PDB file of C-alpha atoms in Angstrom:
ATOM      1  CA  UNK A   1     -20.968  74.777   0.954  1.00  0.00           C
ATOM      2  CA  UNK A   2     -23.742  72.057   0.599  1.00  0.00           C
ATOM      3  CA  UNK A   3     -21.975  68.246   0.710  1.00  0.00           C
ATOM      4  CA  UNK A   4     -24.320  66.931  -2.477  1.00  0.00           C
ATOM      5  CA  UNK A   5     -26.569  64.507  -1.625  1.00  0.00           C
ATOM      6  CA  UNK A   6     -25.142  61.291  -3.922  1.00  0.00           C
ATOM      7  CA  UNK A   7     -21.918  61.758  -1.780  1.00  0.00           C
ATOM      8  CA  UNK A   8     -23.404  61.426   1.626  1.00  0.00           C
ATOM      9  CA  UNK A   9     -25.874  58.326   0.270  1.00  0.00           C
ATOM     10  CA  UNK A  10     -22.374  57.282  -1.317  1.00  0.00           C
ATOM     11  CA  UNK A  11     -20.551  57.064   2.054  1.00  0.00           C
ATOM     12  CA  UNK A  12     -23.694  56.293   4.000  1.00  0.00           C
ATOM     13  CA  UNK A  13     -23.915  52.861   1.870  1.00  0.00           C
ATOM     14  CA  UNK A  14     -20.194  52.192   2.091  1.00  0.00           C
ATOM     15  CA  UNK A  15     -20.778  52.252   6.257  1.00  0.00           C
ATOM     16  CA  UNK A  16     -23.984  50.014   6.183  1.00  0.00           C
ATOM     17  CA  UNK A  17     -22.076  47.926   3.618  1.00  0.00           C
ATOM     18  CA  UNK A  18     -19.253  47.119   6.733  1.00  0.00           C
ATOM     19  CA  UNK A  19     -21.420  47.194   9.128  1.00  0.00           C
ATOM     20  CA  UNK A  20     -23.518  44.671   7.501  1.00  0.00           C
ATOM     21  CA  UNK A  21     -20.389  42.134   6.910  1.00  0.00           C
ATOM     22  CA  UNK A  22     -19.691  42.148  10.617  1.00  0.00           C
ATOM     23  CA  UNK A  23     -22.926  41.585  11.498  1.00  0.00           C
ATOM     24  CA  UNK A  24     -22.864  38.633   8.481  1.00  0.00           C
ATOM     25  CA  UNK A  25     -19.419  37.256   9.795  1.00  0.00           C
ATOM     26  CA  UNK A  26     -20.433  37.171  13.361  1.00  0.00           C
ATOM     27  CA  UNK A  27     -23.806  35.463  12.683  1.00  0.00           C
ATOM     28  CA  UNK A  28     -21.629  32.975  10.362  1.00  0.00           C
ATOM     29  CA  UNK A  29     -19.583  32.216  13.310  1.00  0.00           C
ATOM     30  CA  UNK A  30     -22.184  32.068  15.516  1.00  0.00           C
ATOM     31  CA  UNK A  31     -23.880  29.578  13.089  1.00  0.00           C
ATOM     32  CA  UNK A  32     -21.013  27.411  11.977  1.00  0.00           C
ATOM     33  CA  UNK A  33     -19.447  27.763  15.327  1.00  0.00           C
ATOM     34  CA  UNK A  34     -16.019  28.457  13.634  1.00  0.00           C
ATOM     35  CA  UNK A  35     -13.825  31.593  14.398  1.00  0.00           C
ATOM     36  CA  UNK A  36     -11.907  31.203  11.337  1.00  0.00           C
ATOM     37  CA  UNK A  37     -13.402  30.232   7.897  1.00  0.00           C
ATOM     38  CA  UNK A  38     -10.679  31.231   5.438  1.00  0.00           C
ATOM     39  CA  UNK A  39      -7.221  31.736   5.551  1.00  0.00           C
ATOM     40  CA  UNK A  40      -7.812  35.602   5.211  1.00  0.00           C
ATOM     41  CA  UNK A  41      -9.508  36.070   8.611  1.00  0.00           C
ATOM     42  CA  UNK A  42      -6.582  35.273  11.057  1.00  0.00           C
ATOM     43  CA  UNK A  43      -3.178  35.199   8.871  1.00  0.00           C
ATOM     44  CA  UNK A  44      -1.555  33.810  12.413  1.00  0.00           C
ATOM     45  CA  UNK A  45      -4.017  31.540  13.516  1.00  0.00           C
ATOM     46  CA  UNK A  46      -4.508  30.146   9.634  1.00  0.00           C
ATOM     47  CA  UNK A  47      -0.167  29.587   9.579  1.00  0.00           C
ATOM     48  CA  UNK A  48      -0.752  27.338  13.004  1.00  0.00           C
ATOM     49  CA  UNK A  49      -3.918  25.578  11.394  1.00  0.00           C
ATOM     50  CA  UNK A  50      -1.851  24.470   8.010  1.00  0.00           C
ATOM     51  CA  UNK A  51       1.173  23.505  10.197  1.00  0.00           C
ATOM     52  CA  UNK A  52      -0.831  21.013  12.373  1.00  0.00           C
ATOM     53  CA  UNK A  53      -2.913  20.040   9.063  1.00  0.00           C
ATOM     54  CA  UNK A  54       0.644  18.697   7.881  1.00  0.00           C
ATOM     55  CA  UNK A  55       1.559  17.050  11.091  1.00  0.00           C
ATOM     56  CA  UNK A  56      -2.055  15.341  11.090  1.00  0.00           C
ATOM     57  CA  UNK A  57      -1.618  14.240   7.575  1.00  0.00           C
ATOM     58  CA  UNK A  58       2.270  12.734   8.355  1.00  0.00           C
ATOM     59  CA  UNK A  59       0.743  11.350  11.155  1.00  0.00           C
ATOM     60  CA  UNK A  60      -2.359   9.301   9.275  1.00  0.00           C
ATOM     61  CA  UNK A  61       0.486   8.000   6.763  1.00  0.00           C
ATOM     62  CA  UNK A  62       2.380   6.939   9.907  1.00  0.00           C
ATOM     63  CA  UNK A  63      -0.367   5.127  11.287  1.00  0.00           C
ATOM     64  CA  UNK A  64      -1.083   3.327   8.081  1.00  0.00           C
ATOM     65  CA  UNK A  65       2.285   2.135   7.703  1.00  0.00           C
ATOM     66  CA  UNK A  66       2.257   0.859  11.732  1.00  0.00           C
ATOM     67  CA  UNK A  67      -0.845  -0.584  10.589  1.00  0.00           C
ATOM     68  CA  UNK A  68       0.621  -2.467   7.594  1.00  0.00           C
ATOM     69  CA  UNK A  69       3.573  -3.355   9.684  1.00  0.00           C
ATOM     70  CA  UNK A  70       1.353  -4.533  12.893  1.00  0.00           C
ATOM     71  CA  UNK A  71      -0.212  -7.108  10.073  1.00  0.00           C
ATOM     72  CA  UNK A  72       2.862  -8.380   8.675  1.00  0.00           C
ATOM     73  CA  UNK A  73       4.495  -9.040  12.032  1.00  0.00           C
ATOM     74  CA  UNK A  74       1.224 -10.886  12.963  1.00  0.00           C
ATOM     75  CA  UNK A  75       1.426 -13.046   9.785  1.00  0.00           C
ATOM     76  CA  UNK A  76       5.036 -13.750  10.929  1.00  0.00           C
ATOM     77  CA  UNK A  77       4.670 -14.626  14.289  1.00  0.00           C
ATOM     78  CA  UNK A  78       1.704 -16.956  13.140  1.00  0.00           C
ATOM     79  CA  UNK A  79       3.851 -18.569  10.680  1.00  0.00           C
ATOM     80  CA  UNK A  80       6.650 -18.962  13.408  1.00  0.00           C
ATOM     81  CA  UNK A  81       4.487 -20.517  15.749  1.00  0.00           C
ATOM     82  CA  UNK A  82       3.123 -23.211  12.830  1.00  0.00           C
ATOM     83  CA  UNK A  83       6.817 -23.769  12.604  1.00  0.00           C
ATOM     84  CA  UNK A  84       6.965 -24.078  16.266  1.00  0.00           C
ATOM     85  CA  UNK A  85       4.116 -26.971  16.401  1.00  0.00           C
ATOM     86  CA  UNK A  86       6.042 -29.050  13.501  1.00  0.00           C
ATOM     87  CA  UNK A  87       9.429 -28.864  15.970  1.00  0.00           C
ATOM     88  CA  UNK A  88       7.525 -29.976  18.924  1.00  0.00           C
ATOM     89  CA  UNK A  89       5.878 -32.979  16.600  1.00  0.00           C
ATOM     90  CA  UNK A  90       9.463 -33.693  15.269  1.00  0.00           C
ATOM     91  CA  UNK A  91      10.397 -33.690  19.166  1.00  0.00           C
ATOM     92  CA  UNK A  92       7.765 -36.442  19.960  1.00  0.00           C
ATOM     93  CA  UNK A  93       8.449 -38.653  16.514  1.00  0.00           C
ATOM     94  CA  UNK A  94      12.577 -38.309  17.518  1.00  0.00           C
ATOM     95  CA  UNK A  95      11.338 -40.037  20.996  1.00  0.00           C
ATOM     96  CA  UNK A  96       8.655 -42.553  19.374  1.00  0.00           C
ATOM     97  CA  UNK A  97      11.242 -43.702  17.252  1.00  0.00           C
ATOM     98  CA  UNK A  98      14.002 -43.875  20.061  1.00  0.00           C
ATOM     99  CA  UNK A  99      11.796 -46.486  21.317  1.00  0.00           C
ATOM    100  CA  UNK A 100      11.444 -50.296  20.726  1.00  0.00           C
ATOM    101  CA  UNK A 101       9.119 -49.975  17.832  1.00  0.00           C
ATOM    102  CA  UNK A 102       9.447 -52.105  14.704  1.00  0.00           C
ATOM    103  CA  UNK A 103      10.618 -51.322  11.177  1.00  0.00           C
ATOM    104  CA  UNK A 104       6.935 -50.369  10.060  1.00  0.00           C
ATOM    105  CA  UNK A 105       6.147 -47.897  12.715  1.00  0.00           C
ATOM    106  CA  UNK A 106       9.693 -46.445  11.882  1.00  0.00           C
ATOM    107  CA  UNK A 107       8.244 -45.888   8.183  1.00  0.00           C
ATOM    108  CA  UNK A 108       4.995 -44.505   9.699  1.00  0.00           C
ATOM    109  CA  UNK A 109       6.694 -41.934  11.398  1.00  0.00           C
ATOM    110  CA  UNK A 110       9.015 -41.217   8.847  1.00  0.00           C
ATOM    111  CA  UNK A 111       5.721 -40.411   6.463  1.00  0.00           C
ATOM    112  CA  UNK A 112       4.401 -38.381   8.907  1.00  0.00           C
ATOM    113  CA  UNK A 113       8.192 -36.344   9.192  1.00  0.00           C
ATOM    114  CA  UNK A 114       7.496 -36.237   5.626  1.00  0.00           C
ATOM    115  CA  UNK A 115       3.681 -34.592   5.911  1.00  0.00           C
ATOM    116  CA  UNK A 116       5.477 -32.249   8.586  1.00  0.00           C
ATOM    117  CA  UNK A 117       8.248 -31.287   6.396  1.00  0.00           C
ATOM    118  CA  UNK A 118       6.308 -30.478   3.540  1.00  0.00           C
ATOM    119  CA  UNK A 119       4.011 -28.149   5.574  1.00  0.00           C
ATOM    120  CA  UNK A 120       6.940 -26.718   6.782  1.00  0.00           C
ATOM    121  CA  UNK A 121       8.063 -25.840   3.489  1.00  0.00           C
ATOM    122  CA  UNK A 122       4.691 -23.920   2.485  1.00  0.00           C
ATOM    123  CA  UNK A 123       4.974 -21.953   5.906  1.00  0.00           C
ATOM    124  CA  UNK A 124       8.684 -20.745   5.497  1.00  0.00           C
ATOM    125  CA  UNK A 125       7.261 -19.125   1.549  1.00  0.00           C
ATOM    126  CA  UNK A 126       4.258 -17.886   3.561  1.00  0.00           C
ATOM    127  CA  UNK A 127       3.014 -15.000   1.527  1.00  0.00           C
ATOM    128  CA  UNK A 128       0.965 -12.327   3.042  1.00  0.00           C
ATOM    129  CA  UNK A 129      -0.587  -9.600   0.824  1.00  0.00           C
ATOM    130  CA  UNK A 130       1.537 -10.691  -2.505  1.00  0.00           C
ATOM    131  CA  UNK A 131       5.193 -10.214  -0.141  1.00  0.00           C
ATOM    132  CA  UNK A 132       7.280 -13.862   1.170  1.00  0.00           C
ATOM    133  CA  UNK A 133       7.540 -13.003   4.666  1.00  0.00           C
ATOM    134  CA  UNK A 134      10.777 -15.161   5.354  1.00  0.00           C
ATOM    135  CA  UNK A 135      12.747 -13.956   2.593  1.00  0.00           C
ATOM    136  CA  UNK A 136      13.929 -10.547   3.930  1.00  0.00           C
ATOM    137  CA  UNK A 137      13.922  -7.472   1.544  1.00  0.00           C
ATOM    138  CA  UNK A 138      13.318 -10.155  -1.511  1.00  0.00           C
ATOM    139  CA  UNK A 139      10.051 -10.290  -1.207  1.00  0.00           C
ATOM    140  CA  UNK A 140       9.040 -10.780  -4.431  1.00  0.00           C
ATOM    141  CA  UNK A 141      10.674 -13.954  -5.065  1.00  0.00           C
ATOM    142  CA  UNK A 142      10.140 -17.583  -2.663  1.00  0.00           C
ATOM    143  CA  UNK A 143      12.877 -17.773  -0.190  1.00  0.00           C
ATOM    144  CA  UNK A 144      13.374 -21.120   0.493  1.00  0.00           C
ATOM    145  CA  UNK A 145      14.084 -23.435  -2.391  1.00  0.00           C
ATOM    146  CA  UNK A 146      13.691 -27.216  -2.128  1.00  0.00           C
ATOM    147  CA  UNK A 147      15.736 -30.202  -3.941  1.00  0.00           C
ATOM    148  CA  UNK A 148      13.842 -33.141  -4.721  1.00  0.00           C
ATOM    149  CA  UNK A 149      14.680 -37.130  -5.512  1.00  0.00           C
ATOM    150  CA  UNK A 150      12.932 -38.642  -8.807  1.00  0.00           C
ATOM    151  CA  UNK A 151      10.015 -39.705  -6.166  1.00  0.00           C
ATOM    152  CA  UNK A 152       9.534 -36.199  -5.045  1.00  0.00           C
ATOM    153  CA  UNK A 153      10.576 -36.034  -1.686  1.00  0.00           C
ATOM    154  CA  UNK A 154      12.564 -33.168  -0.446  1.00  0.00           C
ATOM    155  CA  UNK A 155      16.041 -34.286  -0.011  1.00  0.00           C
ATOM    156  CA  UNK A 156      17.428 -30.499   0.763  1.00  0.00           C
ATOM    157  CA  UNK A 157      16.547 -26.991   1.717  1.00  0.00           C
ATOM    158  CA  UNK A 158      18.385 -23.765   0.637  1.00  0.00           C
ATOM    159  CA  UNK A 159      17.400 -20.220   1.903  1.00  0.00           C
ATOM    160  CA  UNK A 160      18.110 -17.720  -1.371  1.00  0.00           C
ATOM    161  CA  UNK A 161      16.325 -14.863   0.164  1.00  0.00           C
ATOM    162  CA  UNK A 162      17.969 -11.421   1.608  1.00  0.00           C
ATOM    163  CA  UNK A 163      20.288 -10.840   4.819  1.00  0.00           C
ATOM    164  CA  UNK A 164      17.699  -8.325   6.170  1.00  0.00           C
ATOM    165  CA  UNK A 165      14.298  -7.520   6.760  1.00  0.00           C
ATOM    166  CA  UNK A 166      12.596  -4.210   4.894  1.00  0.00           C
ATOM    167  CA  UNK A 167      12.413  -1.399   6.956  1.00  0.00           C
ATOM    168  CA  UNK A 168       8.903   0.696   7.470  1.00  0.00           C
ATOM    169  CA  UNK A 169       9.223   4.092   8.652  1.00  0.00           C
ATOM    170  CA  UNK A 170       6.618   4.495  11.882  1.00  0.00           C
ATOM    171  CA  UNK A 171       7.479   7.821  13.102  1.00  0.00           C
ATOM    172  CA  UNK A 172       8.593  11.125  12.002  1.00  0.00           C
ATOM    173  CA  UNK A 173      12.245   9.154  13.507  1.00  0.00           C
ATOM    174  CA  UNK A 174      11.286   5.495  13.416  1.00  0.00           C
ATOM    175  CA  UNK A 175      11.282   3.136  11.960  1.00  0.00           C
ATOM    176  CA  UNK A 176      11.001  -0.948  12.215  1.00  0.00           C
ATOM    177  CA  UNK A 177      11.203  -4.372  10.171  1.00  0.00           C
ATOM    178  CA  UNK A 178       8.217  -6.648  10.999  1.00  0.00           C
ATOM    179  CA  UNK A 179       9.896  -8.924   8.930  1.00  0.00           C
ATOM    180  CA  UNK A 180      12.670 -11.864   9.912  1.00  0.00           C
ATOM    181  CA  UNK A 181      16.138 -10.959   8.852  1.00  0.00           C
ATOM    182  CA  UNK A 182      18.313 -13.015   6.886  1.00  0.00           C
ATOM    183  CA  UNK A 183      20.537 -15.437  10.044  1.00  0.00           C
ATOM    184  CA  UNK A 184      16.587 -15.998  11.591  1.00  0.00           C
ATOM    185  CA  UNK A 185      15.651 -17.108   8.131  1.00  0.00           C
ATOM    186  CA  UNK A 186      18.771 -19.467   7.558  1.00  0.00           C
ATOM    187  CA  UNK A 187      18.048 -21.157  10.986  1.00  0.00           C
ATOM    188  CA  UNK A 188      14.749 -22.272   9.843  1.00  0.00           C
ATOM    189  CA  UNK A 189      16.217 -23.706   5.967  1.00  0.00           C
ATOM    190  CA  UNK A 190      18.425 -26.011   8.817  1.00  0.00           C
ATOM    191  CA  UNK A 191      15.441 -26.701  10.597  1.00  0.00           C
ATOM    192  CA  UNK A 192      14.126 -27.826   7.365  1.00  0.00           C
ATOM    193  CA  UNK A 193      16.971 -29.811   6.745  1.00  0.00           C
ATOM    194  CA  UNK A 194      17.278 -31.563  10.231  1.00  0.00           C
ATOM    195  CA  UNK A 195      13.811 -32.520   8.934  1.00  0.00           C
ATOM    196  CA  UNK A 196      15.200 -33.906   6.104  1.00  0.00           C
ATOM    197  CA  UNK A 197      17.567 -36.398   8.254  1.00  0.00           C
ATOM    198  CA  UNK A 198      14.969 -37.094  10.773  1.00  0.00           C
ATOM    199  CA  UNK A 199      12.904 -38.881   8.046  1.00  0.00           C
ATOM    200  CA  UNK A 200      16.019 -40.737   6.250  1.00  0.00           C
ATOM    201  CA  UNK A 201      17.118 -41.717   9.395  1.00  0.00           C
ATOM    202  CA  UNK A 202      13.341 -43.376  10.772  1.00  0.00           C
ATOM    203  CA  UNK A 203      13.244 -44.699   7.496  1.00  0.00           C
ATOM    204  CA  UNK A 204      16.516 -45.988   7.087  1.00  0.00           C
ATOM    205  CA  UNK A 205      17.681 -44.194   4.437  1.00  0.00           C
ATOM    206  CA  UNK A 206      21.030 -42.752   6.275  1.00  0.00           C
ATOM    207  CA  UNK A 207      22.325 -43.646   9.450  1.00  0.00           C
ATOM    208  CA  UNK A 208      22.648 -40.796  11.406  1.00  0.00           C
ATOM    209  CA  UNK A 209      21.406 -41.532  15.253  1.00  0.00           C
ATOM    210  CA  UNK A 210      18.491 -40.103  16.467  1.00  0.00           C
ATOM    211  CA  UNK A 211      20.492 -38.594  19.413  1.00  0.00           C
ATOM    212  CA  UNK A 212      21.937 -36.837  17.462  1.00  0.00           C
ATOM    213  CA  UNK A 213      19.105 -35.415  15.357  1.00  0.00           C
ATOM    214  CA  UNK A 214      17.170 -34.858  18.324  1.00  0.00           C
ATOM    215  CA  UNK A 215      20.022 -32.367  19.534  1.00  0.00           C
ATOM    216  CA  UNK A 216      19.776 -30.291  16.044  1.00  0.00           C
ATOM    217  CA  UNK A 217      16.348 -30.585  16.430  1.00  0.00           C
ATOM    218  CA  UNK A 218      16.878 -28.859  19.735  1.00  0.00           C
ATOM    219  CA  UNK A 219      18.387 -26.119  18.930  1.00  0.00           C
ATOM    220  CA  UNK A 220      16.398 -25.364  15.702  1.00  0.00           C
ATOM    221  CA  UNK A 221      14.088 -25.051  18.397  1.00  0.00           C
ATOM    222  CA  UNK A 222      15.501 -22.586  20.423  1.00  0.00           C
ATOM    223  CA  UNK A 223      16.572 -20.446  17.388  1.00  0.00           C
ATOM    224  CA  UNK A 224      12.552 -20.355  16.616  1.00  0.00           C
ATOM    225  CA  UNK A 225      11.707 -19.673  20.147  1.00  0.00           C
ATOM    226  CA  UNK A 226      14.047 -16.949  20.272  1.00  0.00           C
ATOM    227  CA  UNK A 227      12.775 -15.726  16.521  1.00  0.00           C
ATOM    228  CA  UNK A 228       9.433 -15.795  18.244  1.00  0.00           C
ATOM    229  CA  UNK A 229      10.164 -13.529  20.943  1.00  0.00           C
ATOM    230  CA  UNK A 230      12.134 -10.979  19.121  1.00  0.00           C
ATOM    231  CA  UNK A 231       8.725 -10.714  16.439  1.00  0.00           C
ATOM    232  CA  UNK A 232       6.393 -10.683  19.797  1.00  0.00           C
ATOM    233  CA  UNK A 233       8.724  -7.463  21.229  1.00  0.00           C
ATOM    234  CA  UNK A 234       8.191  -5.551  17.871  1.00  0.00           C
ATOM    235  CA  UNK A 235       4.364  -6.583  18.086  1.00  0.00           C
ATOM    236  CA  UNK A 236       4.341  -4.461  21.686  1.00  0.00           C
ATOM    237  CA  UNK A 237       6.234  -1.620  20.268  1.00  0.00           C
ATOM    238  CA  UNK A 238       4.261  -1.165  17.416  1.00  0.00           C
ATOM    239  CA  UNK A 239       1.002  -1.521  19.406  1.00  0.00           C
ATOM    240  CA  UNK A 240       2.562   0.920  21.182  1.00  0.00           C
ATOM    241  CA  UNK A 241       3.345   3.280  18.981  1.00  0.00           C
ATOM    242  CA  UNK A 242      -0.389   2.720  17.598  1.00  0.00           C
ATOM    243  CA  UNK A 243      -1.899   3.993  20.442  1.00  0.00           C
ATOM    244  CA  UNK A 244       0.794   7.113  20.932  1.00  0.00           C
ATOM    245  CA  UNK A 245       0.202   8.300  17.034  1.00  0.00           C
ATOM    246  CA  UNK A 246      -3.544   8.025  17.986  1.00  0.00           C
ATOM    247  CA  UNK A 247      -3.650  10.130  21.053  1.00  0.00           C
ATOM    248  CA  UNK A 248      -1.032  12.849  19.217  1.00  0.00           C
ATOM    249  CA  UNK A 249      -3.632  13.215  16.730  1.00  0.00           C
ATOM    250  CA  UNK A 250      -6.261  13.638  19.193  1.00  0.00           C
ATOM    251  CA  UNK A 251      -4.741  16.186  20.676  1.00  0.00           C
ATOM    252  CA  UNK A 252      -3.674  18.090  17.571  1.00  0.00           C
ATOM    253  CA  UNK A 253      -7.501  17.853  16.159  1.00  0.00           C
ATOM    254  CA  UNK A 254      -8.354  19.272  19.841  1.00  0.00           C
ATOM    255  CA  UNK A 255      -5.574  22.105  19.234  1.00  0.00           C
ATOM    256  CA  UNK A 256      -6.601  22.806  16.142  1.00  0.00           C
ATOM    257  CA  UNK A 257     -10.469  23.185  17.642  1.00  0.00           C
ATOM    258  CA  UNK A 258      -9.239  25.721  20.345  1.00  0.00           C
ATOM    259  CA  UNK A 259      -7.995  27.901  17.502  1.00  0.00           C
ATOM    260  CA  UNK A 260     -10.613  27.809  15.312  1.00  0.00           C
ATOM    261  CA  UNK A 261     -13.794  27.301  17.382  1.00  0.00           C
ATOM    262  CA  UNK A 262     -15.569  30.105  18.282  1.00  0.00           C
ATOM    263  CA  UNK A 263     -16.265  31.534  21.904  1.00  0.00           C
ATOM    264  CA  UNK A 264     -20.007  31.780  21.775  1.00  0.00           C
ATOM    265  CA  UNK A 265     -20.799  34.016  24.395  1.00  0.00           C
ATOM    266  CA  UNK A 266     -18.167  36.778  23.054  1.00  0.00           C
ATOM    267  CA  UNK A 267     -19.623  35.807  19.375  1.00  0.00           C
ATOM    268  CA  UNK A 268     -23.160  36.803  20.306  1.00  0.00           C
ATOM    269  CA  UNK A 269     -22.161  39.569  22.073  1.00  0.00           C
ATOM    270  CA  UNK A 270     -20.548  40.903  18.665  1.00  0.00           C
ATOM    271  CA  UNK A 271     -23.554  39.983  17.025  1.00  0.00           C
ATOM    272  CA  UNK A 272     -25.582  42.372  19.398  1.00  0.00           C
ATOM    273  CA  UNK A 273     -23.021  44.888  18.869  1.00  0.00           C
ATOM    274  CA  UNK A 274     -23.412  44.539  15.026  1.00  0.00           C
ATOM    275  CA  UNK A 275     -26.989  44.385  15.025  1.00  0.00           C
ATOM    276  CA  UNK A 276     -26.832  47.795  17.363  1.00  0.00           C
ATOM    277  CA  UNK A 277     -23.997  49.625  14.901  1.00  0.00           C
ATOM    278  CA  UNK A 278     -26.578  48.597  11.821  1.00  0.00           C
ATOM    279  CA  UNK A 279     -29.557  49.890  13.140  1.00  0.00           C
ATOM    280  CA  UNK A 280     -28.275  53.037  14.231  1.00  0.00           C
ATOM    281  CA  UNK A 281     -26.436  53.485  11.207  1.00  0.00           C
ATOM    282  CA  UNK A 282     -29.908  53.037   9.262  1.00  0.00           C
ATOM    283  CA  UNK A 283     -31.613  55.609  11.601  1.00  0.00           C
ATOM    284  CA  UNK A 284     -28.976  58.152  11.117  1.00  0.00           C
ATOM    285  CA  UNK A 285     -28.483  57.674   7.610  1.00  0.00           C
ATOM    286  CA  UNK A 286     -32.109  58.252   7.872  1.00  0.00           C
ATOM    287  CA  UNK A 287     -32.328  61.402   9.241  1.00  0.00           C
ATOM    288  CA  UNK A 288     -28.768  62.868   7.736  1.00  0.00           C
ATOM    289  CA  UNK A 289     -30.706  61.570   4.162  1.00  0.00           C
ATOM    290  CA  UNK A 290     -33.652  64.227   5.377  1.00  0.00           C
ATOM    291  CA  UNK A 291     -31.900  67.088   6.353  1.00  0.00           C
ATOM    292  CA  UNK A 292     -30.230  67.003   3.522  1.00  0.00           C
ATOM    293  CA  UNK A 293     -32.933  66.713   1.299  1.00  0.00           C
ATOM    294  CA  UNK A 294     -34.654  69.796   3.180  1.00  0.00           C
ATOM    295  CA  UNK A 295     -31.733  71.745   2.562  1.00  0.00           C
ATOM    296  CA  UNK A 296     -31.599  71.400  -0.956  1.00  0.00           C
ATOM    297  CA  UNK A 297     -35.401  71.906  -1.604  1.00  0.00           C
ATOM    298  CA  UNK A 298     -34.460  75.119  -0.166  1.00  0.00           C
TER     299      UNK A 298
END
């Protein structure tokens, strides 16, 4: 029984056909130095590849957020420290004005205590990037609300803002304010107010004794040095974290590389194989393609 010929050119194309996409695949991977191109050619591999795409992805939102967070606890710690030059000022007027100076320099100072007082005031409703960074989770809304005589001088300070700061999440299980919380933000509205008295009291407006000014004064202080180093420890761990979300996503890119990069040497020697299979296949589809044209002539 004679196989007829459009069968056997049938199944010869069908084998040069597959042999042909090996021999395109392994010159693709060859060329593109990629193992795996679509999801399709490894079904395990491809699962990993999406599963560290995800991680990669959660991990580039993390690192934005440590990013925004890294700014805002800059912003605060500069603000803090401004805060912390008007205290040590206050410091030296309280002494100046300790001293046997006359009424005059007494006013001096006390218009300076005023300059100080007012800058104070625009530092503790610091905004960065639209959000009041002293006013806890109210950020939309100034945190520190000043009462004023007919002359407009501050005569009071009230902090209206939240008890805490908001939180940003860092890590897949972390996460951190970069903001002052709400007893921080109070101790600066009574270093505000201490203010206040310091510049009554060098003007003669009250009599409250400079002793006793200086003390509050004090310990306003230490409140904002404390404040200070609590913002400067969240600083470290979020540089920290920085560089540990960095290096985890270098070494998922350089996992994901291992699984999808191609071994050259055993990728060319696939191609050769290919290229071998192909030609042979042509030559004995070839020569099957002859005999089987001789035997039907016959």
């Amino acid at each position: 029984m004679r196989v007829p010929s459009s069968t056997i050119t049938a199944a010869l194309t069908n084998q040069l056909q597959r042999l042909a996409t090996k021999q395109a695949k392994a010159q693709n991977q060859l060329v593109t130095l990629k193992r795996v191109q679509n999801l399709s050619d490894d079904p395990s591999v491809s699962a990993q590849i999406l599963g560290i795409s995800k991680e990669r992805q959660q991990l580039q939102q993390y690192t934005r957020n440590n990013a925004r967070a890294l700014e805002v606890s800059q912003a605060v710690f500069a603000g803090l420290n401004s805060l912390k030059s008007v205290s040590d000022r206050a410091g030296e007027l309280v002494h100046l004005g300790s001293g046997s100076v006359g009424p005059d320099a007494k006013k001096a100072y006390a218009a300076e205590v005023n300059e100080l007082l007012e800058h104070a005031l625009q530092v503790a409703n610091t905004r960065y990037s639209g959000d009041y960074i002293f006013g806890g989770t109210a950020t939309d809304t100034a945190p520190f609300v000043a009462t004023r005589d007919a002359d407009g001088r501050i005569t009071g300070v009230t902090y209206v803002g939240a008890a805490a700061g908001p939180e940003i999440r860092i890590g897949e299980d972390m996460t951190v304010s970069p903001f002052t919380d709400g007893d921080s933000n109070q101790a600066i509205a009574d270093f505000l107010n201490h203010l206040v008295t310091l510049r009554d009291s060098l003007d003669g407006t009250n009599n409250v004794p400079l002793d006793t000014i200086s003390a509050n004064l004090s310990d306003s202080e230490t409140a904002l040095i404390t404040t200070i180093s609590g913002v400067g420890t969240v600083q470290t761990r979020l540089e920290i974290n920085e560089k540990q979300n960095l290096s985890r996503f270098s070494s998922l890119t350089n996992i994901a590389s291992q699984l999808t990069d191609v071994d050259i040497s055993a990728a060319s020697v696939k191609l050769m194989q290919a290229n071998t299979a192909y030609q042979a296949a042509l030559q004995s589809g070839s020569l099957i393609l002859q005999t089987s044209l001789l035997n039907y002539l016959r």
